[in-house]
Amino acid sequence: MFHLDISKRTELRTDSPESVLFHLGTKAIQTSLPQKAVAEALRKLSLTGRIVLISIGKAAYPMALAATEICKDQIQRGLILTKYGHAGKALPPLETIEAGHPIPDQKSILGGRRILELCSDLKEEDTVLVLLSGGGSSLAEIPKEGIDLQDLVLWNRKLLESGAPIEDVNEIRILLSSLKGGGLLSRILPAKSATLILSDVIGDDLSKVASGPTIPSPVSKNSILRIFQQYDILPDQKIAKLLEEKSKIGRDGFFQEMDPSRNFVFSIGNISSALDAVRKECERHKISVLFLTSSLSCEAKEAGSFLAEIAKEYSKNIKHPLLILCGGETIVTHDGTGKGGRNQELALSFAKRISGLSGICLLSLATDGTDGPTDAAGAFVDGKTWGKIGLESGADRALKEHRSYEALSSAEALVFTGPTGTNVNDIQFVWISPGEKS
């Protein structure tokens, strides 16, 4: 197994592909840590008056920590709502609640209710500082009338297992929630608000990060039905009733408009910034880079095969080592029984395609340190990995049944970082040395 300590500086040795990739992985995560960006944004905003701080997501704690250092005595109260195991020491006067991810639980509803309580007696001159990062959609929840926790769990599971991209998953979440899609903003108004967002959504649609609690984002009946049809999911009577109510009431019945002079929304970090930092680091070390995309969003298994074939083709012609760089968020469509994550399945598929070859390796990482519902951040694989998988059922079957965690664990190819304090999608690094050899 591999353990990546992002708190330490790593050494890059160009004669060691493993050293190169782990150094670049560390660089990408360290660049994406939100404290500096939060501090810089707050210095520019110069918020006045009393502040209520609401920090939601996997990076909620470090974002809140930076805010408390800048705003100090202005913060009267607030809440850090994050994933289990992602909080640090107490930050008075802020409360802390840890809740379920990627499936909401009772603590998610407790957190959602507490957020509304904290915003219940605001005055026009008050400011609610909202800090959002990926994971917030399941961590903060207030179900719509007629919807309960069991419904939320059911639909989250169905959508996450369907292979739907996070943008579509969050659109259904907005339908089911009183907090999302601008629901929190409606409780904040007429007070002021400033929302700082660490984006984990491809294309940086900020209304989809944590399902946009402070960004009015009405969903249309046609769009919802398209999602259900595309992913072969049958809506139930509760969904049908919500859709009917939406179509009758329309936008004005659900949202108050944002006043751009009083309600600000800013992006403070994303996958593109992380990839740019990696490219600059490669330039500094004179490493050739082929940048593919920051929007990789297909099936993880297909992405792994695609990257492997590109690597094999380039290895035939290059005269110097080459790094292929891309990022995004792939999907895994399955029945929920296999254990693994997007990066692990991508890496396992890649390992199959390069089995027996030397000079090619891949590091695929979730920047938040949690790849799917596992404790691994991703995996590092090379031409020997596939042959090391010693499962009785075989590596092919493990790939078919989405048991990438078990397979890669048997080959000691998993990478662990622990919670990183950030979340800007996934990053893939492919290292190619000239002239592949079997």
CSV table of C-alpha atoms in Angstrom, one decimal:
chain,number,residue,atom,x,y,z
A,1,MET,CA,0.0,0.0,0.0
A,2,PHE,CA,1.0,3.6,-0.6
A,3,HIS,CA,0.6,6.4,2.0
A,4,LEU,CA,0.8,10.0,0.8
A,5,ASP,CA,1.4,12.6,3.6
A,6,ILE,CA,0.2,15.8,2.1
A,7,SER,CA,1.5,17.8,5.0
A,8,LYS,CA,5.1,17.2,4.0
A,9,ARG,CA,7.2,18.3,1.1
A,10,THR,CA,8.0,15.5,-1.3
A,11,GLU,CA,11.1,14.9,-3.4
A,12,LEU,CA,10.8,14.6,-7.2
A,13,ARG,CA,13.4,12.3,-8.8
A,14,THR,CA,13.0,12.2,-12.6
A,15,ASP,CA,14.6,8.8,-12.6
A,16,SER,CA,11.7,7.4,-10.5
A,17,PRO,CA,8.2,7.5,-12.1
A,18,GLU,CA,6.7,6.7,-8.7
A,19,SER,CA,8.5,9.7,-7.2
A,20,VAL,CA,7.4,12.0,-10.0
A,21,LEU,CA,3.7,11.0,-9.7
A,22,PHE,CA,3.5,11.1,-5.9
A,23,HIS,CA,5.2,14.5,-5.9
A,24,LEU,CA,2.7,15.9,-8.4
A,25,GLY,CA,-0.2,14.4,-6.6
A,26,THR,CA,0.9,16.1,-3.4
A,27,LYS,CA,1.4,19.4,-5.3
A,28,ALA,CA,-2.1,19.2,-6.7
A,29,ILE,CA,-3.7,18.7,-3.3
A,30,GLN,CA,-1.5,21.2,-1.5
A,31,THR,CA,-2.4,23.8,-4.1
A,32,SER,CA,-6.1,23.2,-3.6
A,33,LEU,CA,-6.1,23.6,0.1
A,34,PRO,CA,-8.7,26.4,0.7
A,35,GLN,CA,-7.3,28.3,3.7
A,36,LYS,CA,-5.3,30.8,1.7
A,37,ALA,CA,-8.0,31.4,-0.9
A,38,VAL,CA,-10.7,32.0,1.8
A,39,ALA,CA,-8.4,34.5,3.6
A,40,GLU,CA,-7.6,36.4,0.4
A,41,ALA,CA,-11.3,36.6,-0.5
A,42,LEU,CA,-12.4,37.8,2.9
A,43,ARG,CA,-9.7,40.5,2.9
A,44,LYS,CA,-11.0,41.8,-0.4
A,45,LEU,CA,-14.7,41.7,0.7
A,46,SER,CA,-14.0,43.5,4.1
A,47,LEU,CA,-17.4,42.3,5.5
A,48,THR,CA,-18.9,44.7,8.1
A,49,GLY,CA,-21.2,44.2,11.0
A,50,ARG,CA,-22.3,41.0,12.7
A,51,ILE,CA,-21.5,37.7,10.9
A,52,VAL,CA,-23.2,34.3,11.1
A,53,LEU,CA,-20.9,31.7,9.6
A,54,ILE,CA,-22.2,28.5,7.9
A,55,SER,CA,-19.5,26.2,6.6
A,56,ILE,CA,-20.7,23.0,4.8
A,57,GLY,CA,-18.8,20.3,3.0
A,58,LYS,CA,-15.7,18.0,3.2
A,59,ALA,CA,-13.5,21.1,3.4
A,60,ALA,CA,-15.8,22.9,5.9
A,61,TYR,CA,-13.4,22.8,8.8
A,62,PRO,CA,-10.3,24.4,7.1
A,63,MET,CA,-12.4,26.9,5.4
A,64,ALA,CA,-14.1,27.9,8.7
A,65,LEU,CA,-10.7,28.0,10.4
A,66,ALA,CA,-9.4,30.6,7.8
A,67,ALA,CA,-12.6,32.7,8.2
A,68,THR,CA,-12.3,32.8,12.0
A,69,GLU,CA,-8.7,34.0,11.7
A,70,ILE,CA,-9.7,36.9,9.4
A,71,CYS,CA,-13.1,37.9,10.7
A,72,LYS,CA,-12.3,37.2,14.4
A,73,ASP,CA,-14.7,39.1,16.7
A,74,GLN,CA,-17.3,39.8,14.0
A,75,ILE,CA,-18.4,36.1,14.0
A,76,GLN,CA,-21.2,35.9,16.5
A,77,ARG,CA,-22.3,32.3,16.0
A,78,GLY,CA,-22.2,29.6,13.3
A,79,LEU,CA,-21.9,26.0,12.3
A,80,ILE,CA,-19.3,23.7,10.7
A,81,LEU,CA,-21.1,20.8,9.0
A,82,THR,CA,-18.8,18.2,7.6
A,83,LYS,CA,-18.2,14.5,7.0
A,84,TYR,CA,-17.4,12.1,9.8
A,85,GLY,CA,-13.8,12.3,10.7
A,86,HIS,CA,-13.2,15.6,8.9
A,87,ALA,CA,-13.5,18.1,11.8
A,88,GLY,CA,-10.6,19.4,13.9
A,89,LYS,CA,-10.5,21.0,17.4
A,90,ALA,CA,-13.4,23.2,18.5
A,91,LEU,CA,-13.5,26.7,17.0
A,92,PRO,CA,-15.8,28.8,19.4
A,93,PRO,CA,-18.3,30.3,18.9
A,94,LEU,CA,-18.8,27.8,16.0
A,95,GLU,CA,-20.7,24.6,16.6
A,96,THR,CA,-19.6,21.4,14.8
A,97,ILE,CA,-21.7,18.6,13.5
A,98,GLU,CA,-20.4,15.6,11.5
A,99,ALA,CA,-22.9,13.8,9.2
A,100,GLY,CA,-23.3,11.2,6.5
A,101,HIS,CA,-21.7,11.2,3.1
A,102,PRO,CA,-22.4,10.3,0.3
A,103,ILE,CA,-25.8,9.2,1.7
A,104,PRO,CA,-27.5,11.6,4.2
A,105,ASP,CA,-28.4,10.4,7.7
A,106,GLN,CA,-30.2,11.8,10.7
A,107,LYS,CA,-27.2,14.1,11.5
A,108,SER,CA,-27.6,15.6,8.0
A,109,ILE,CA,-31.2,16.7,8.9
A,110,LEU,CA,-30.0,17.8,12.4
A,111,GLY,CA,-27.4,20.0,10.6
A,112,GLY,CA,-29.9,21.4,8.2
A,113,ARG,CA,-32.3,22.3,11.0
A,114,ARG,CA,-29.5,24.0,13.0
A,115,ILE,CA,-28.6,26.1,10.0
A,116,LEU,CA,-32.1,27.4,9.7
A,117,GLU,CA,-32.2,28.1,13.4
A,118,LEU,CA,-28.9,30.1,13.2
A,119,CYS,CA,-30.5,32.2,10.4
A,120,SER,CA,-33.8,32.7,12.2
A,121,ASP,CA,-33.4,36.2,13.7
A,122,LEU,CA,-31.2,38.1,11.2
A,123,LYS,CA,-31.4,41.8,10.7
A,124,GLU,CA,-30.9,43.6,7.4
A,125,GLU,CA,-27.4,44.8,8.5
A,126,ASP,CA,-26.3,41.2,9.4
A,127,THR,CA,-24.2,39.1,7.0
A,128,VAL,CA,-24.3,35.3,6.7
A,129,LEU,CA,-20.9,34.0,5.5
A,130,VAL,CA,-21.5,30.7,3.7
A,131,LEU,CA,-18.5,28.5,2.9
A,132,LEU,CA,-19.3,25.6,0.6
A,133,SER,CA,-17.3,22.6,-0.6
A,134,GLY,CA,-18.1,19.3,-2.2
A,135,GLY,CA,-20.1,16.8,-0.2
A,136,GLY,CA,-22.5,19.4,1.1
A,137,SER,CA,-25.4,17.9,-0.7
A,138,SER,CA,-25.7,14.9,1.6
A,139,LEU,CA,-24.3,16.7,4.7
A,140,ALA,CA,-27.0,19.4,5.0
A,141,GLU,CA,-30.6,18.5,4.5
A,142,ILE,CA,-34.2,19.6,5.2
A,143,PRO,CA,-36.6,17.3,3.3
A,144,LYS,CA,-39.6,18.9,1.5
A,145,GLU,CA,-43.0,18.4,3.1
A,146,GLY,CA,-44.1,14.8,2.4
A,147,ILE,CA,-40.5,13.6,2.1
A,148,ASP,CA,-38.6,11.9,4.9
A,149,LEU,CA,-35.1,10.6,5.6
A,150,GLN,CA,-35.9,7.2,4.2
A,151,ASP,CA,-36.9,8.8,0.9
A,152,LEU,CA,-33.7,10.8,0.8
A,153,VAL,CA,-31.6,7.7,1.4
A,154,LEU,CA,-33.5,5.7,-1.2
A,155,TRP,CA,-33.2,8.3,-3.9
A,156,ASN,CA,-29.6,9.1,-3.2
A,157,ARG,CA,-28.6,5.5,-3.4
A,158,LYS,CA,-30.6,5.0,-6.7
A,159,LEU,CA,-29.1,8.0,-8.3
A,160,LEU,CA,-25.5,7.4,-7.2
A,161,GLU,CA,-25.7,3.8,-8.4
A,162,SER,CA,-27.3,4.7,-11.7
A,163,GLY,CA,-24.2,6.3,-13.2
A,164,ALA,CA,-25.8,9.7,-13.4
A,165,PRO,CA,-23.3,12.6,-13.2
A,166,ILE,CA,-23.3,14.7,-10.1
A,167,GLU,CA,-25.1,17.6,-11.9
A,168,ASP,CA,-28.1,15.4,-12.5
A,169,VAL,CA,-28.0,13.8,-9.0
A,170,ASN,CA,-28.0,17.3,-7.5
A,171,GLU,CA,-31.0,18.4,-9.6
A,172,ILE,CA,-33.1,15.6,-8.0
A,173,ARG,CA,-31.7,16.5,-4.6
A,174,ILE,CA,-32.8,20.1,-5.1
A,175,LEU,CA,-36.4,18.8,-5.9
A,176,LEU,CA,-36.5,16.9,-2.6
A,177,SER,CA,-35.0,19.6,-0.4
A,178,SER,CA,-36.2,22.8,1.3
A,179,LEU,CA,-32.6,23.9,1.8
A,180,LYS,CA,-31.0,23.4,-1.6
A,181,GLY,CA,-31.4,25.4,-4.9
A,182,GLY,CA,-31.6,28.7,-3.0
A,183,GLY,CA,-33.7,27.5,-0.1
A,184,LEU,CA,-31.2,28.7,2.4
A,185,LEU,CA,-31.0,32.1,0.7
A,186,SER,CA,-34.7,32.6,1.1
A,187,ARG,CA,-34.2,32.2,4.9
A,188,ILE,CA,-31.3,34.6,5.0
A,189,LEU,CA,-33.0,37.5,3.2
A,190,PRO,CA,-33.3,40.4,3.7
A,191,ALA,CA,-29.9,40.1,5.5
A,192,LYS,CA,-26.7,40.2,3.5
A,193,SER,CA,-24.8,37.1,2.4
A,194,ALA,CA,-21.4,36.2,1.0
A,195,THR,CA,-20.9,32.6,-0.4
A,196,LEU,CA,-17.3,31.4,-1.0
A,197,ILE,CA,-17.3,28.1,-3.0
A,198,LEU,CA,-14.5,25.5,-3.5
A,199,SER,CA,-15.9,23.8,-6.6
A,200,ASP,CA,-15.9,20.1,-7.2
A,201,VAL,CA,-18.3,20.3,-10.1
A,202,ILE,CA,-17.1,19.9,-13.7
A,203,GLY,CA,-17.6,23.2,-15.6
A,204,ASP,CA,-17.8,25.2,-12.3
A,205,ASP,CA,-21.6,25.5,-12.3
A,206,LEU,CA,-21.6,26.9,-8.8
A,207,SER,CA,-25.4,26.3,-8.4
A,208,LYS,CA,-24.5,22.6,-8.3
A,209,VAL,CA,-21.8,22.7,-5.6
A,210,ALA,CA,-23.5,21.3,-2.4
A,211,SER,CA,-26.7,21.8,-4.5
A,212,GLY,CA,-26.5,25.6,-4.3
A,213,PRO,CA,-28.2,26.5,-1.0
A,214,THR,CA,-27.7,30.2,-1.6
A,215,ILE,CA,-28.1,30.2,-5.4
A,216,PRO,CA,-31.7,30.2,-6.7
A,217,SER,CA,-31.9,27.3,-9.1
A,218,PRO,CA,-35.4,26.2,-10.0
A,219,VAL,CA,-35.7,22.7,-11.6
A,220,SER,CA,-38.1,22.1,-14.5
A,221,LYS,CA,-40.5,19.1,-14.7
A,222,ASN,CA,-39.1,18.2,-18.1
A,223,SER,CA,-35.5,18.2,-16.9
A,224,ILE,CA,-36.4,15.9,-13.9
A,225,LEU,CA,-38.3,13.5,-16.1
A,226,ARG,CA,-35.4,13.4,-18.6
A,227,ILE,CA,-33.0,12.3,-15.8
A,228,PHE,CA,-35.4,9.6,-14.7
A,229,GLN,CA,-35.8,8.3,-18.2
A,230,GLN,CA,-32.1,8.5,-19.2
A,231,TYR,CA,-31.0,6.5,-16.2
A,232,ASP,CA,-34.0,4.1,-16.2
A,233,ILE,CA,-35.4,5.1,-12.8
A,234,LEU,CA,-39.1,5.1,-12.1
A,235,PRO,CA,-40.4,8.1,-10.1
A,236,ASP,CA,-42.8,7.3,-7.3
A,237,GLN,CA,-46.0,9.1,-6.2
A,238,LYS,CA,-44.1,11.5,-3.9
A,239,ILE,CA,-41.8,12.6,-6.7
A,240,ALA,CA,-44.8,13.0,-9.0
A,241,LYS,CA,-46.6,15.2,-6.4
A,242,LEU,CA,-43.5,17.4,-5.9
A,243,LEU,CA,-43.2,17.9,-9.7
A,244,GLU,CA,-46.9,18.8,-10.0
A,245,GLU,CA,-46.5,21.4,-7.2
A,246,LYS,CA,-43.5,22.8,-8.9
A,247,SER,CA,-45.2,23.2,-12.2
A,248,LYS,CA,-48.2,24.9,-10.6
A,249,ILE,CA,-46.3,27.3,-8.3
A,250,GLY,CA,-43.4,28.1,-10.7
A,251,ARG,CA,-40.3,30.1,-9.9
A,252,ASP,CA,-41.7,33.0,-8.0
A,253,GLY,CA,-43.4,30.8,-5.4
A,254,PHE,CA,-40.2,29.2,-4.4
A,255,PHE,CA,-37.5,31.9,-4.6
A,256,GLN,CA,-36.7,35.4,-3.8
A,257,GLU,CA,-34.2,37.0,-6.3
A,258,MET,CA,-30.6,37.7,-5.3
A,259,ASP,CA,-29.6,41.3,-4.9
A,260,PRO,CA,-26.1,41.4,-6.4
A,261,SER,CA,-25.2,44.3,-4.2
A,262,ARG,CA,-26.1,42.4,-1.0
A,263,ASN,CA,-25.7,38.7,-1.9
A,264,PHE,CA,-22.3,37.7,-3.3
A,265,VAL,CA,-21.1,34.4,-4.7
A,266,PHE,CA,-17.4,33.7,-5.4
A,267,SER,CA,-15.5,30.7,-6.6
A,268,ILE,CA,-12.2,30.3,-4.7
A,269,GLY,CA,-10.8,27.1,-6.2
A,270,ASN,CA,-11.4,24.3,-8.7
A,271,ILE,CA,-9.8,21.5,-10.6
A,272,SER,CA,-8.3,23.8,-13.2
A,273,SER,CA,-6.2,25.6,-10.6
A,274,ALA,CA,-4.9,22.3,-9.4
A,275,LEU,CA,-4.0,21.1,-12.9
A,276,ASP,CA,-2.3,24.4,-13.7
A,277,ALA,CA,-0.1,24.1,-10.6
A,278,VAL,CA,0.9,20.6,-11.8
A,279,ARG,CA,1.8,21.8,-15.2
A,280,LYS,CA,3.9,24.6,-13.8
A,281,GLU,CA,5.7,22.1,-11.6
A,282,CYS,CA,6.4,20.0,-14.6
A,283,GLU,CA,7.8,23.0,-16.5
A,284,ARG,CA,10.1,23.7,-13.5
A,285,HIS,CA,11.5,20.2,-13.7
A,286,LYS,CA,11.6,20.2,-17.5
A,287,ILE,CA,9.0,17.3,-17.8
A,288,SER,CA,7.0,17.2,-21.0
A,289,VAL,CA,3.3,17.3,-20.4
A,290,LEU,CA,0.3,16.3,-22.6
A,291,PHE,CA,-2.7,17.9,-21.0
A,292,LEU,CA,-6.0,16.2,-22.1
A,293,THR,CA,-8.9,17.7,-20.1
A,294,SER,CA,-10.2,19.0,-16.8
A,295,SER,CA,-13.7,17.5,-17.6
A,296,LEU,CA,-13.2,13.8,-17.7
A,297,SER,CA,-16.7,12.5,-17.0
A,298,CYS,CA,-17.3,9.1,-18.7
A,299,GLU,CA,-17.5,5.6,-17.1
A,300,ALA,CA,-14.4,5.1,-15.0
A,301,LYS,CA,-13.7,1.7,-16.6
A,302,GLU,CA,-13.8,3.3,-20.1
A,303,ALA,CA,-11.6,6.2,-19.0
A,304,GLY,CA,-9.0,3.7,-17.7
A,305,SER,CA,-8.9,1.8,-21.0
A,306,PHE,CA,-8.8,5.1,-23.0
A,307,LEU,CA,-5.8,6.5,-21.0
A,308,ALA,CA,-4.0,3.2,-21.3
A,309,GLU,CA,-4.3,3.0,-25.1
A,310,ILE,CA,-3.1,6.6,-25.4
A,311,ALA,CA,-0.1,5.8,-23.2
A,312,LYS,CA,0.8,2.7,-25.3
A,313,GLU,CA,0.6,4.7,-28.5
A,314,TYR,CA,2.8,7.5,-27.3
A,315,SER,CA,5.3,5.2,-25.8
A,316,LYS,CA,6.2,3.9,-29.3
A,317,ASN,CA,7.3,7.3,-30.6
A,318,ILE,CA,8.6,9.5,-27.7
A,319,LYS,CA,12.3,10.0,-27.1
A,320,HIS,CA,11.9,11.5,-23.6
A,321,PRO,CA,9.6,10.8,-20.7
A,322,LEU,CA,6.0,12.2,-21.0
A,323,LEU,CA,3.4,13.0,-18.4
A,324,ILE,CA,-0.3,12.7,-19.5
A,325,LEU,CA,-2.4,14.9,-17.3
A,326,CYS,CA,-6.2,15.1,-16.9
A,327,GLY,CA,-8.9,15.5,-14.3
A,328,GLY,CA,-12.6,15.6,-13.7
A,329,GLU,CA,-15.1,13.1,-12.2
A,330,THR,CA,-15.8,9.8,-13.8
A,331,ILE,CA,-18.8,7.6,-12.9
A,332,VAL,CA,-19.3,4.0,-11.9
A,333,THR,CA,-22.7,2.4,-12.8
A,334,HIS,CA,-23.4,-0.7,-10.6
A,335,ASP,CA,-25.9,-2.4,-8.3
A,336,GLY,CA,-24.2,-1.2,-5.1
A,337,THR,CA,-22.7,-4.5,-4.0
A,338,GLY,CA,-19.1,-4.0,-5.1
A,339,LYS,CA,-16.6,-2.0,-3.1
A,340,GLY,CA,-14.5,0.6,-4.8
A,341,GLY,CA,-14.4,4.1,-6.1
A,342,ARG,CA,-14.1,6.0,-9.4
A,343,ASN,CA,-10.3,6.3,-9.2
A,344,GLN,CA,-9.8,2.7,-8.2
A,345,GLU,CA,-12.0,1.3,-11.0
A,346,LEU,CA,-10.2,3.6,-13.5
A,347,ALA,CA,-6.8,2.4,-12.3
A,348,LEU,CA,-7.8,-1.3,-12.4
A,349,SER,CA,-9.1,-0.9,-15.9
A,350,PHE,CA,-5.8,0.9,-16.9
A,351,ALA,CA,-3.8,-1.9,-15.2
A,352,LYS,CA,-5.5,-4.6,-17.3
A,353,ARG,CA,-4.6,-2.7,-20.6
A,354,ILE,CA,-0.9,-2.3,-19.7
A,355,SER,CA,-0.4,-5.6,-18.1
A,356,GLY,CA,3.1,-6.9,-18.8
A,357,LEU,CA,4.4,-3.6,-20.1
A,358,SER,CA,7.2,-1.6,-18.6
A,359,GLY,CA,7.6,2.1,-18.7
A,360,ILE,CA,4.0,3.0,-18.1
A,361,CYS,CA,2.3,3.8,-14.8
A,362,LEU,CA,-0.7,5.8,-13.5
A,363,LEU,CA,-1.7,7.6,-10.3
A,364,SER,CA,-5.4,8.4,-10.0
A,365,LEU,CA,-6.5,10.4,-6.9
A,366,ALA,CA,-9.5,11.9,-5.3
A,367,THR,CA,-8.3,15.2,-4.1
A,368,ASP,CA,-10.5,14.9,-0.9
A,369,GLY,CA,-8.7,11.7,0.1
A,370,THR,CA,-11.9,9.6,-0.1
A,371,ASP,CA,-12.5,7.7,-3.3
A,372,GLY,CA,-16.1,6.7,-3.3
A,373,PRO,CA,-17.3,5.0,-0.1
A,374,THR,CA,-13.8,3.7,0.8
A,375,ASP,CA,-10.9,4.8,2.9
A,376,ALA,CA,-8.5,5.0,0.0
A,377,ALA,CA,-7.8,8.1,-2.1
A,378,GLY,CA,-7.1,6.1,-5.3
A,379,ALA,CA,-4.4,3.8,-6.7
A,380,PHE,CA,-1.0,3.6,-8.3
A,381,VAL,CA,-0.6,0.9,-11.0
A,382,ASP,CA,2.0,-0.2,-13.5
A,383,GLY,CA,2.6,-3.1,-15.8
A,384,LYS,CA,3.0,-5.6,-12.9
A,385,THR,CA,-0.2,-4.7,-11.0
A,386,TRP,CA,-2.6,-6.8,-12.9
A,387,GLY,CA,-0.5,-9.9,-12.5
A,388,LYS,CA,-0.3,-9.4,-8.7
A,389,ILE,CA,-4.0,-9.6,-8.2
A,390,GLY,CA,-4.5,-12.9,-6.4
A,391,LEU,CA,-8.2,-13.1,-6.1
A,392,GLU,CA,-9.7,-16.6,-6.5
A,393,SER,CA,-12.4,-15.2,-8.8
A,394,GLY,CA,-9.8,-13.5,-10.9
A,395,ALA,CA,-9.0,-9.9,-11.8
A,396,ASP,CA,-11.4,-9.8,-14.7
A,397,ARG,CA,-14.3,-10.7,-12.6
A,398,ALA,CA,-13.3,-8.2,-9.9
A,399,LEU,CA,-13.4,-5.5,-12.6
A,400,LYS,CA,-16.7,-6.7,-13.9
A,401,GLU,CA,-18.3,-6.7,-10.5
A,402,HIS,CA,-16.8,-3.4,-9.4
A,403,ARG,CA,-14.7,-4.9,-6.7
A,404,SER,CA,-11.7,-2.6,-7.4
A,405,TYR,CA,-10.9,-2.0,-3.8
A,406,GLU,CA,-10.4,-5.7,-3.1
A,407,ALA,CA,-8.5,-6.3,-6.2
A,408,LEU,CA,-6.1,-3.4,-5.8
A,409,SER,CA,-5.6,-4.1,-2.1
A,410,SER,CA,-4.4,-7.6,-3.0
A,411,ALA,CA,-1.9,-6.1,-5.3
A,412,GLU,CA,-0.9,-3.5,-2.7
A,413,ALA,CA,-1.7,-0.7,-5.1
A,414,LEU,CA,-4.1,1.4,-3.1
A,415,VAL,CA,-3.1,4.9,-2.1
A,416,PHE,CA,-4.1,6.4,1.3
A,417,THR,CA,-4.0,10.1,2.3
A,418,GLY,CA,-6.7,10.4,4.9
A,419,PRO,CA,-9.0,13.5,4.8
A,420,THR,CA,-7.1,16.2,2.9
A,421,GLY,CA,-9.1,19.3,3.8
A,422,THR,CA,-10.0,20.0,0.2
A,423,ASN,CA,-12.2,18.7,-2.6
A,424,VAL,CA,-11.7,19.7,-6.3
A,425,ASN,CA,-12.6,16.5,-8.2
A,426,ASP,CA,-10.1,13.8,-9.2
A,427,ILE,CA,-6.7,13.9,-11.0
A,428,GLN,CA,-5.0,11.3,-13.2
A,429,PHE,CA,-1.3,11.3,-13.9
A,430,VAL,CA,0.1,8.9,-16.5
A,431,TRP,CA,3.9,8.5,-16.8
A,432,ILE,CA,5.4,7.1,-20.0
A,433,SER,CA,9.0,6.3,-20.6
A,434,PRO,CA,10.2,5.9,-24.2
A,435,GLY,CA,9.8,2.4,-25.8
A,436,GLU,CA,7.4,0.1,-24.0
A,437,LYS,CA,8.7,-3.4,-23.4
A,438,SER,CA,6.8,-6.5,-22.6
